[in-house]
């Protein structure tokens, strides 16, 4: 009876290992050359043809599977600020691939919607401004200007976001800047 159980166990083991053997061998296993290459070794970045691992390729290399490498975005941000009315904000100037834009991150837990104006100021009097509706709630949001061609060094740009009550008074609750000094302790 033990020999019978061992035989059945060995048969099950062989049946279960066939898919793994096919994955390791790749699509050319058993003469099924579909031209795609691959298999388990290729998915691990190894080359089954030479027996040695391929050199590590940088991300974004067309010969390497996976998502392409994203372009670098540099950010110059002011400090995170908060207002007693339940508003938090941080404003940044961003630069990537020869384009510059402003972005303000915010969270409005004050219970009522607000208006925001984000302004990016650049060299030679260049200015871009956008108005954003700021919903009430605990979810973070952002306000962002369009991306414009850079016209100078990144340090020549600054951004300011102003958050106000959307009524006739337009009472300013918070002003957040990309180059604002950090709040002092006094």
Coordinates of N, CA, C and O in Angstrom, one line a residue:
X1 N 0.8 -1.2 0.0 CA 0.0 0.0 0.0 C 0.9 1.3 0.0 O 0.5 2.2 -0.6
X2 N 2.0 1.2 0.7 CA 2.9 2.4 0.7 C 3.4 2.7 -0.7 O 3.6 3.8 -1.1
X3 N 3.8 1.6 -1.5 CA 4.3 1.9 -2.8 C 3.2 2.5 -3.7 O 3.5 3.3 -4.5
X4 N 2.0 2.2 -3.5 CA 0.9 2.7 -4.3 C 0.8 4.2 -3.9 O 0.6 5.1 -4.9
X5 N 0.8 4.6 -2.7 CA 0.8 6.0 -2.3 C 2.0 6.8 -2.8 O 1.8 8.0 -3.3
X6 N 3.1 6.2 -2.8 CA 4.3 6.9 -3.3 C 4.2 7.1 -4.8 O 4.5 8.2 -5.3
X7 N 3.7 6.1 -5.5 CA 3.5 6.2 -7.0 C 2.5 7.3 -7.3 O 2.7 8.1 -8.2
X8 N 1.4 7.4 -6.5 CA 0.4 8.4 -6.8 C 1.0 9.8 -6.5 O 0.8 10.8 -7.2
X9 N 1.7 9.9 -5.4 CA 2.3 11.2 -5.0 C 3.3 11.7 -6.0 O 3.4 12.8 -6.4
X10 N 4.1 10.7 -6.6 CA 5.1 11.1 -7.6 C 4.4 11.6 -8.9 O 4.8 12.5 -9.5
X11 N 3.3 10.9 -9.2 CA 2.5 11.3 -10.4 C 1.9 12.7 -10.2 O 2.0 13.5 -11.2
X12 N 1.4 13.0 -9.1 CA 0.8 14.3 -8.8 C 1.9 15.4 -8.9 O 1.8 16.5 -9.4
X13 N 3.1 15.1 -8.3 CA 4.2 16.0 -8.3 C 4.7 16.3 -9.7 O 4.9 17.5 -10.1
X14 N 4.7 15.3 -10.6 CA 5.1 15.5 -12.0 C 4.1 16.4 -12.7 O 4.5 17.3 -13.4
X15 N 2.8 16.1 -12.5 CA 1.8 16.9 -13.1 C 1.8 18.3 -12.7 O 1.7 19.3 -13.5
X16 N 2.1 18.6 -11.4 CA 2.1 19.9 -10.9 C 3.4 20.7 -11.3 O 3.4 21.9 -11.4
X17 N 4.5 20.0 -11.6 CA 5.7 20.6 -12.0 C 5.8 21.0 -13.5 O 6.6 21.7 -13.9
X18 N 4.9 20.4 -14.3 CA 4.9 20.7 -15.8 C 4.7 22.1 -16.1 O 5.5 22.7 -16.9
X19 N 3.8 22.9 -15.5 CA 3.7 24.3 -15.8 C 4.9 25.1 -15.5 O 5.3 26.0 -16.2
X20 N 5.6 24.7 -14.3 CA 6.8 25.4 -14.0 C 7.9 25.2 -15.0 O 8.6 26.1 -15.3
X21 N 8.0 23.9 -15.4 CA 9.0 23.6 -16.4 C 8.8 24.3 -17.7 O 9.7 24.8 -18.3
X22 N 7.5 24.5 -18.1 CA 7.2 25.2 -19.3 C 7.5 26.7 -19.2 O 8.0 27.4 -20.1
X23 N 7.3 27.3 -18.0 CA 7.6 28.7 -17.7 C 9.1 29.0 -17.8 O 9.5 30.0 -18.3
X24 N 9.9 28.0 -17.2 CA 11.3 28.2 -17.2 C 11.9 28.1 -18.6 O 12.7 28.9 -19.0
X25 N 11.4 27.2 -19.4 CA 11.9 27.0 -20.7 C 11.4 28.1 -21.6 O 12.1 28.4 -22.6
X26 N 10.3 28.7 -21.4 CA 9.9 29.8 -22.2 C 9.0 29.3 -23.3 O 8.7 28.1 -23.5
X27 N 8.6 30.2 -24.3 CA 7.7 29.8 -25.3 C 8.3 28.8 -26.4 O 7.6 28.2 -27.1
X28 N 9.7 28.7 -26.4 CA 10.3 27.8 -27.4 C 10.3 26.4 -26.9 O 10.8 25.5 -27.6
X29 N 9.8 26.2 -25.7 CA 9.7 24.8 -25.2 C 8.9 23.9 -26.1 O 7.9 24.3 -26.6
X30 N 9.4 22.7 -26.4 CA 8.8 21.7 -27.3 C 8.6 22.3 -28.7 O 7.6 22.0 -29.3
X31 N 9.5 23.2 -29.2 CA 9.4 23.6 -30.5 C 8.3 24.6 -30.9 O 7.9 24.7 -32.0
X32 N 7.8 25.3 -29.9 CA 6.7 26.2 -30.1 C 7.3 27.6 -30.3 O 6.9 28.6 -29.6
X33 N 8.2 27.8 -31.2 CA 8.9 29.1 -31.4 C 7.9 30.2 -31.8 O 7.6 30.2 -33.0
X34 N 7.4 31.0 -30.9 CA 6.5 32.1 -31.4 C 7.2 33.4 -31.5 O 6.6 34.4 -31.8
X35 N 8.5 33.4 -31.3 CA 9.3 34.6 -31.6 C 9.2 35.7 -30.4 O 9.8 36.7 -30.5
X36 N 8.4 35.4 -29.4 CA 8.3 36.4 -28.3 C 9.4 36.3 -27.3 O 9.6 37.2 -26.6
X37 N 10.1 35.2 -27.2 CA 11.1 35.0 -26.2 C 10.4 35.0 -24.8 O 9.2 35.1 -24.7
X38 N 11.1 35.0 -23.8 CA 10.5 35.2 -22.5 C 10.6 34.0 -21.6 O 11.6 33.3 -21.6
X39 N 9.5 33.7 -20.9 CA 9.5 32.6 -19.9 C 10.0 33.2 -18.6 O 10.2 34.4 -18.4
X40 N 10.1 32.3 -17.6 CA 10.4 32.7 -16.3 C 11.8 33.4 -16.2 O 12.0 34.4 -15.6
X41 N 12.8 32.9 -16.9 CA 14.1 33.5 -16.9 C 14.1 34.9 -17.4 O 14.7 35.8 -16.9
X42 N 13.4 35.1 -18.5 CA 13.4 36.5 -19.1 C 12.6 37.4 -18.2 O 13.0 38.6 -18.1
X43 N 11.6 36.9 -17.5 CA 10.9 37.8 -16.6 C 11.7 38.2 -15.4 O 11.4 39.2 -14.8
X44 N 12.7 37.4 -15.1 CA 13.6 37.7 -14.0 C 14.8 38.5 -14.5 O 15.7 38.8 -13.7
X45 N 14.9 38.8 -15.8 CA 16.0 39.6 -16.4 C 17.2 38.8 -16.7 O 18.3 39.3 -16.8
X46 N 17.0 37.5 -16.9 CA 18.1 36.6 -17.2 C 18.0 36.1 -18.6 O 16.9 36.0 -19.2
X47 N 19.1 35.8 -19.3 CA 19.1 35.4 -20.7 C 19.3 33.9 -20.7 O 20.3 33.4 -20.3
X48 N 18.3 33.1 -21.1 CA 18.5 31.7 -21.2 C 19.4 31.2 -22.3 O 20.0 30.1 -22.3
X49 N 19.7 32.1 -23.3 CA 20.6 31.7 -24.4 C 22.0 31.6 -24.0 O 22.7 30.7 -24.5
X50 N 22.5 32.5 -23.2 CA 24.0 32.5 -23.0 C 24.3 31.8 -21.7 O 25.5 31.5 -21.4
X51 N 23.3 31.6 -20.8 CA 23.6 30.9 -19.6 C 24.1 31.9 -18.5 O 24.3 31.5 -17.4
X52 N 24.3 33.2 -18.9 CA 24.7 34.2 -17.9 C 23.7 35.3 -17.8 O 23.0 35.5 -18.8
X53 N 23.6 35.9 -16.7 CA 22.6 37.0 -16.6 C 22.9 38.2 -17.5 O 24.1 38.4 -17.8
X54 N 21.9 38.8 -18.1 CA 22.1 40.0 -18.8 C 22.6 41.1 -17.9 O 22.4 41.1 -16.7
X55 N 23.3 42.1 -18.5 CA 23.7 43.2 -17.7 C 22.4 44.0 -17.3 O 21.4 44.0 -18.0
X56 N 22.5 44.6 -16.2 CA 21.3 45.3 -15.7 C 21.1 46.5 -16.6 O 22.0 47.3 -16.8
X57 N 19.9 46.7 -17.1 CA 19.6 47.8 -18.0 C 18.9 48.9 -17.2 O 18.1 48.5 -16.3
X58 N 19.1 50.1 -17.5 CA 18.4 51.2 -16.8 C 16.9 51.1 -17.1 O 16.5 50.7 -18.2
X59 N 16.1 51.6 -16.2 CA 14.6 51.7 -16.4 C 14.4 52.6 -17.6 O 15.0 53.6 -17.8
X60 N 13.4 52.2 -18.4 CA 13.0 53.0 -19.6 C 13.7 52.5 -20.8 O 13.5 52.9 -21.9
X61 N 14.7 51.5 -20.7 CA 15.3 50.9 -21.8 C 14.3 50.1 -22.6 O 13.6 49.3 -22.0
X62 N 14.2 50.4 -23.9 CA 13.1 49.7 -24.7 C 13.3 48.2 -24.6 O 12.3 47.4 -24.8
X63 N 14.5 47.6 -24.4 CA 14.7 46.2 -24.4 C 14.3 45.6 -23.0 O 14.2 44.4 -22.9
X64 N 13.9 46.5 -22.0 CA 13.6 46.0 -20.7 C 12.0 46.2 -20.5 O 11.5 47.2 -20.8
X65 N 11.4 45.1 -20.1 CA 9.9 45.2 -19.9 C 9.7 46.1 -18.7 O 10.5 46.3 -17.8
X66 N 8.5 46.7 -18.6 CA 8.1 47.5 -17.5 C 7.8 49.0 -17.9 O 8.0 49.3 -19.1
X67 N 7.4 49.8 -17.0 CA 7.0 51.2 -17.4 C 8.2 52.0 -17.7 O 9.3 51.7 -17.1
X68 N 8.1 53.0 -18.6 CA 9.3 53.8 -18.9 C 9.6 54.7 -17.7 O 8.8 55.0 -16.9
X69 N 10.8 55.1 -17.7 CA 11.3 56.0 -16.6 C 10.6 57.4 -16.8 O 10.6 57.9 -17.9
X70 N 10.1 58.0 -15.7 CA 9.5 59.3 -15.8 C 10.5 60.4 -15.7 O 11.5 60.2 -15.1
X71 N 10.2 61.5 -16.4 CA 11.2 62.6 -16.4 C 11.3 63.2 -15.0 O 10.3 63.2 -14.2
X72 N 12.4 63.7 -14.6 CA 12.6 64.3 -13.3 C 11.9 65.6 -13.2 O 11.9 66.4 -14.1
X73 N 11.2 65.8 -12.1 CA 10.5 67.1 -11.8 C 11.2 67.7 -10.5 O 11.2 67.0 -9.5
X74 N 11.7 68.9 -10.6 CA 12.3 69.6 -9.5 C 11.3 70.5 -8.9 O 10.5 71.1 -9.6
X75 N 11.2 70.5 -7.6 CA 10.2 71.4 -6.9 C 10.9 72.2 -5.9 O 11.8 71.8 -5.2
X76 N 10.5 73.5 -5.8 CA 10.9 74.4 -4.8 C 9.7 74.8 -4.0 O 8.8 75.5 -4.6
X77 N 9.5 74.4 -2.8 CA 8.3 74.6 -2.0 C 8.5 75.5 -0.8 O 9.6 75.4 -0.2
X78 N 7.5 76.2 -0.4 CA 7.5 76.9 0.8 C 7.1 76.0 1.9 O 6.8 74.8 1.7
X79 N 7.0 76.5 3.1 CA 6.6 75.7 4.3 C 5.1 75.3 4.2 O 4.3 76.0 3.6
X80 N 4.7 74.3 4.9 CA 3.3 73.9 5.1 C 2.7 74.9 6.1 O 3.3 75.1 7.2
X81 N 1.7 75.6 5.7 CA 1.0 76.6 6.6 C -0.4 76.2 7.0 O -1.0 75.4 6.2
X82 N -0.9 76.7 8.1 CA -2.3 76.4 8.4 C -2.9 77.7 9.0 O -2.3 78.5 9.5
X83 N -4.3 77.7 8.8 CA -5.1 78.8 9.3 C -6.0 78.2 10.4 O -6.4 77.1 10.3
X84 N -6.4 79.0 11.4 CA -7.3 78.6 12.4 C -8.6 78.1 11.9 O -9.3 77.3 12.6
X85 N -9.0 78.5 10.7 CA -10.3 78.1 10.1 C -10.3 76.7 9.5 O -11.3 76.3 8.8
X86 N -9.3 75.9 9.7 CA -9.2 74.5 9.2 C -8.6 74.4 7.9 O -9.0 73.4 7.2
X87 N -7.8 75.3 7.5 CA -7.2 75.2 6.1 C -5.7 75.0 6.3 O -5.0 75.6 7.1
X88 N -5.1 74.1 5.5 CA -3.7 73.8 5.4 C -3.3 73.9 4.0 O -4.0 73.5 3.1
X89 N -2.1 74.5 3.7 CA -1.6 74.6 2.3 C -0.1 74.7 2.2 O 0.6 75.1 3.2
X90 N 0.4 74.3 1.1 CA 1.8 74.4 0.8 C 1.9 74.7 -0.7 O 1.2 74.0 -1.5
X91 N 2.7 75.6 -1.1 CA 2.8 76.1 -2.5 C 4.2 75.8 -3.1 O 5.2 76.1 -2.4
X92 N 4.3 75.4 -4.3 CA 5.5 75.0 -4.9 C 5.7 75.6 -6.3 O 4.6 75.8 -7.0
X93 N 6.9 75.8 -6.8 CA 7.2 76.0 -8.2 C 7.8 74.7 -8.7 O 8.8 74.2 -8.0
X94 N 7.3 74.2 -9.8 CA 7.9 72.9 -10.3 C 8.5 73.1 -11.7 O 8.0 74.0 -12.5
X95 N 9.6 72.4 -12.0 CA 10.3 72.5 -13.3 C 10.6 71.1 -13.8 O 11.1 70.3 -13.1
X96 N 10.2 70.9 -15.1 CA 10.5 69.6 -15.7 C 10.5 69.8 -17.2 O 9.6 70.4 -17.8
X97 N 11.5 69.2 -17.9 CA 11.6 69.2 -19.3 C 11.4 70.6 -19.9 O 10.7 70.8 -20.9
X98 N 12.1 71.6 -19.3 CA 12.0 73.0 -19.9 C 10.7 73.7 -19.7 O 10.4 74.7 -20.3
X99 N 9.8 73.2 -18.8 CA 8.6 73.8 -18.5 C 8.5 74.1 -17.0 O 9.1 73.4 -16.2
X100 N 7.8 75.2 -16.7 CA 7.7 75.7 -15.3 C 6.2 75.9 -15.0 O 5.5 76.4 -15.8
X101 N 5.8 75.5 -13.8 CA 4.4 75.7 -13.4 C 4.3 75.8 -11.8 O 5.3 75.5 -11.1
X102 N 3.2 76.3 -11.3 CA 2.9 76.4 -9.9 C 1.9 75.3 -9.5 O 1.0 75.0 -10.2
X103 N 2.0 74.9 -8.2 CA 1.1 74.0 -7.7 C 0.9 74.3 -6.2 O 1.9 74.5 -5.5
X104 N -0.3 74.3 -5.7 CA -0.6 74.4 -4.3 C -1.4 73.2 -3.8 O -2.4 72.9 -4.4
X105 N -0.8 72.6 -2.8 CA -1.5 71.4 -2.1 C -2.3 72.0 -1.0 O -1.8 72.9 -0.3
X106 N -3.5 71.5 -0.8 CA -4.3 72.1 0.3 C -5.2 71.0 0.9 O -5.5 69.9 0.3
X107 N -5.7 71.3 2.1 CA -6.8 70.5 2.8 C -7.7 71.5 3.5 O -7.2 72.3 4.3
X108 N -8.9 71.4 3.2 CA -9.9 72.4 3.8 C -10.9 71.7 4.7 O -11.9 71.1 4.2
X109 N -10.6 71.6 6.0 CA -11.5 71.0 6.9 C -12.4 72.0 7.6 O -13.1 71.6 8.6
X110 N -12.5 73.2 7.1 CA -13.3 74.3 7.8 C -14.8 74.2 7.6 O -15.5 74.9 8.2
X111 N -15.3 73.3 6.8 CA -16.7 73.1 6.7 C -17.4 73.9 5.6 O -18.6 73.7 5.4
X112 N -16.7 74.8 4.9 CA -17.3 75.5 3.8 C -16.4 75.7 2.6 O -15.1 75.7 2.8
X113 N -16.9 75.7 1.4 CA -16.0 75.9 0.3 C -15.3 77.2 0.3 O -15.8 78.2 0.8
X114 N -14.1 77.3 -0.4 CA -13.3 78.5 -0.5 C -12.9 78.7 -1.9 O -13.1 77.8 -2.8
X115 N -12.4 79.9 -2.2 CA -11.8 80.3 -3.5 C -10.3 80.4 -3.3 O -9.9 80.8 -2.2
X116 N -9.6 80.0 -4.3 CA -8.1 80.1 -4.3 C -7.7 80.7 -5.6 O -8.3 80.5 -6.7
X117 N -6.7 81.5 -5.5 CA -6.0 82.1 -6.7 C -4.5 81.7 -6.6 O -3.9 82.0 -5.6
X118 N -4.0 81.0 -7.6 CA -2.6 80.6 -7.6 C -1.9 81.5 -8.7 O -2.4 81.5 -9.9
X119 N -0.9 82.1 -8.3 CA -0.1 83.0 -9.3 C 1.3 82.6 -9.3 O 1.9 82.4 -8.3
X120 N 1.8 82.4 -10.5 CA 3.3 82.1 -10.7 C 3.9 83.3 -11.4 O 3.4 83.8 -12.4
X121 N 4.9 83.8 -10.8 CA 5.6 85.0 -11.3 C 7.0 84.6 -11.8 O 7.7 83.9 -11.0
X122 N 7.4 85.0 -13.0 CA 8.6 84.6 -13.6 C 9.4 85.8 -14.0 O 9.1 87.0 -13.7
X123 N 10.6 85.6 -14.6 CA 11.4 86.7 -15.1 C 10.7 87.6 -16.1 O 9.8 87.1 -16.8
X124 N 11.2 88.8 -16.2 CA 10.7 89.8 -17.1 C 9.2 90.0 -17.0 O 8.5 90.3 -18.0
X125 N 8.7 90.0 -15.8 CA 7.3 90.3 -15.5 C 6.3 89.3 -16.0 O 5.1 89.5 -16.1
X126 N 6.8 88.1 -16.4 CA 5.8 87.0 -16.8 C 5.0 86.5 -15.6 O 5.5 86.2 -14.6
X127 N 3.7 86.4 -15.8 CA 2.8 86.0 -14.8 C 1.7 85.1 -15.3 O 1.2 85.3 -16.4
X128 N 1.4 84.0 -14.6 CA 0.4 83.1 -15.0 C -0.5 82.9 -13.7 O 0.0 82.8 -12.6
X129 N -1.8 83.0 -13.9 CA -2.7 83.0 -12.7 C -3.9 82.1 -13.0 O -4.4 82.1 -14.2
X130 N -4.4 81.4 -12.0 CA -5.5 80.5 -12.2 C -6.4 80.6 -10.9 O -5.9 80.7 -9.8
X131 N -7.7 80.5 -11.1 CA -8.6 80.5 -10.0 C -9.1 79.0 -9.8 O -9.4 78.3 -10.7
X132 N -9.2 78.6 -8.5 CA -9.6 77.2 -8.2 C -10.7 77.2 -7.1 O -10.6 78.0 -6.2
X133 N -11.6 76.4 -7.3 CA -12.6 76.2 -6.2 C -12.1 75.1 -5.3 O -11.6 74.1 -5.7
X134 N -12.1 75.4 -4.0 CA -11.6 74.6 -2.9 C -12.8 74.0 -2.2 O -13.4 74.7 -1.4
X135 N -13.0 72.7 -2.4 CA -14.2 72.1 -1.7 C -13.9 71.8 -0.2 O -12.7 71.7 0.2
X136 N -14.9 71.8 0.6 CA -14.7 71.5 2.0 C -14.7 70.0 2.2 O -15.3 69.2 1.5
X137 N -13.8 69.5 3.1 CA -13.7 68.1 3.3 C -12.3 67.8 3.8 O -11.4 68.6 3.8
X138 N -12.1 66.5 4.2 CA -10.9 66.1 4.8 C -9.9 65.6 3.7 O -8.7 65.4 3.9
X139 N -10.4 65.5 2.4 CA -9.5 65.0 1.4 C -8.6 66.1 0.9 O -9.0 67.2 0.7
X140 N -7.3 65.8 0.7 CA -6.4 66.8 0.1 C -6.7 67.1 -1.3 O -7.3 66.2 -2.0
X141 N -6.4 68.3 -1.8 CA -6.6 68.6 -3.1 C -5.4 69.5 -3.6 O -4.5 69.7 -2.9
X142 N -5.5 69.8 -4.9 CA -4.4 70.7 -5.4 C -5.0 71.6 -6.5 O -6.0 71.4 -7.1
X143 N -4.3 72.7 -6.6 CA -4.6 73.8 -7.6 C -3.3 73.9 -8.4 O -2.2 74.0 -7.8
X144 N -3.4 73.9 -9.7 CA -2.1 73.9 -10.5 C -2.3 74.8 -11.7 O -3.3 74.8 -12.4
X145 N -1.3 75.6 -12.0 CA -1.3 76.5 -13.2 C -0.9 75.6 -14.4 O -0.3 74.5 -14.3
X146 N -1.2 76.1 -15.6 CA -0.7 75.4 -16.8 C 0.8 75.4 -16.9 O 1.5 76.3 -16.3
X147 N 1.4 74.4 -17.5 CA 2.8 74.3 -17.7 C 3.2 75.2 -18.9 O 2.8 75.0 -20.0
X148 N 4.2 76.1 -18.6 CA 4.6 77.1 -19.6 C 6.1 76.8 -19.9 O 6.8 76.4 -19.0
X149 N 6.6 77.2 -21.1 CA 8.0 77.1 -21.4 C 8.8 78.0 -20.4 O 8.4 79.1 -20.1
X150 N 9.8 77.4 -19.9 CA 10.7 78.2 -18.9 C 11.4 79.3 -19.6 O 11.8 79.1 -20.8
X151 N 11.5 80.4 -19.0 CA 12.2 81.6 -19.6 C 13.3 82.1 -18.8 O 13.7 83.2 -18.9
X152 N 13.8 81.3 -17.9 CA 14.9 81.7 -17.0 C 15.3 80.6 -16.1 O 14.7 79.5 -16.2
X153 N 16.1 80.9 -15.1 CA 16.5 79.9 -14.1 C 15.4 79.6 -13.2 O 14.5 80.4 -13.0
X154 N 15.3 78.3 -12.7 CA 14.2 78.0 -11.8 C 14.1 78.9 -10.6 O 13.0 79.2 -10.1
X155 N 15.2 79.4 -10.1 CA 15.2 80.3 -8.9 C 14.6 81.7 -9.2 O 14.2 82.4 -8.3
X156 N 14.4 82.0 -10.5 CA 13.8 83.3 -10.9 C 12.2 83.2 -10.8 O 11.6 84.2 -11.1
X157 N 11.7 82.1 -10.5 CA 10.2 81.9 -10.4 C 9.8 81.8 -9.0 O 10.5 81.3 -8.1
X158 N 8.6 82.3 -8.7 CA 7.9 82.1 -7.4 C 6.4 82.0 -7.6 O 5.9 82.3 -8.6
X159 N 5.8 81.3 -6.6 CA 4.4 81.1 -6.7 C 3.7 81.5 -5.4 O 4.3 81.3 -4.3
X160 N 2.5 82.0 -5.5 CA 1.7 82.4 -4.3 C 0.3 81.9 -4.5 O -0.3 82.1 -5.5
X161 N -0.2 81.3 -3.5 CA -1.6 80.9 -3.4 C -2.3 81.6 -2.3 O -1.8 81.7 -1.2
X162 N -3.5 82.2 -2.7 CA -4.3 82.9 -1.7 C -5.7 82.3 -1.6 O -6.3 82.0 -2.6
X163 N -6.0 81.9 -0.4 CA -7.3 81.2 -0.1 C -8.2 82.2 0.6 O -7.8 82.8 1.6
X164 N -9.5 82.4 0.1 CA -10.4 83.3 0.7 C -11.8 82.8 0.7 O -12.1 81.8 0.0
X165 N -12.6 83.5 1.5 CA -14.1 83.1 1.6 C -14.7 83.6 0.4 O -14.6 84.8 0.0
X166 N -15.6 82.8 -0.3 CA -16.2 83.3 -1.6 C -17.5 84.1 -1.4 O -18.5 83.6 -1.7
X167 N -17.3 85.2 -0.8 CA -18.5 86.1 -0.7 C -18.1 87.5 -1.1 O -17.0 87.7 -1.6
X168 N -18.9 88.5 -0.9 CA -18.6 89.8 -1.3 C -17.4 90.4 -0.6 O -16.7 91.2 -1.2
X169 N -17.1 90.0 0.6 CA -15.9 90.5 1.3 C -14.7 89.9 0.8 O -13.6 90.5 0.8
X170 N -14.7 88.6 0.5 CA -13.5 87.9 0.0 C -12.4 87.9 1.0 O -11.2 88.1 0.7
X171 N -12.8 87.7 2.3 CA -11.8 87.7 3.4 C -10.7 86.7 3.2 O -10.9 85.5 3.0
X172 N -9.5 87.1 3.2 CA -8.3 86.3 3.0 C -8.0 85.4 4.3 O -7.9 86.0 5.4
X173 N -8.0 84.1 4.1 CA -7.7 83.2 5.2 C -6.3 82.8 5.3 O -5.7 82.6 6.4
X174 N -5.6 82.6 4.1 CA -4.3 82.1 4.1 C -3.6 82.5 2.8 O -4.2 82.4 1.8
X175 N -2.3 82.9 3.0 CA -1.5 83.1 1.8 C -0.2 82.2 1.9 O 0.4 82.2 2.9
X176 N 0.0 81.4 0.9 CA 1.1 80.4 0.9 C 2.0 80.6 -0.3 O 1.5 80.8 -1.4
X177 N 3.3 80.7 0.0 CA 4.2 81.0 -1.1 C 5.3 79.9 -1.3 O 5.6 79.2 -0.3
X178 N 5.8 79.8 -2.5 CA 6.9 78.9 -2.8 C 8.2 79.3 -2.1 O 9.0 78.4 -1.9
X179 N 8.3 80.5 -1.8 CA 9.6 81.0 -1.2 C 9.3 81.7 0.1 O 10.1 82.5 0.6
X180 N 8.2 81.3 0.8 CA 7.9 81.9 2.1 C 8.9 81.4 3.1 O 9.3 80.2 3.1
X181 N 9.3 82.2 4.0 CA 10.2 81.7 5.1 C 9.4 80.8 6.0 O 8.2 81.0 6.2
X182 N 10.1 79.9 6.7 CA 9.4 79.0 7.6 C 8.9 79.9 8.8 O 9.6 80.8 9.2
X183 N 7.8 79.5 9.4 CA 7.2 80.3 10.5 C 8.2 80.3 11.7 O 8.8 79.3 12.0
X184 N 8.4 81.4 12.3 CA 9.3 81.5 13.5 C 8.6 81.1 14.7 O 7.4 81.2 14.8
X185 N 9.3 80.7 15.7 CA 8.7 80.2 17.0 C 8.3 81.3 17.9 O 8.0 81.1 19.1
X186 N 8.4 82.6 17.6 CA 8.1 83.7 18.5 C 7.0 84.4 18.2 O 6.2 85.0 18.5

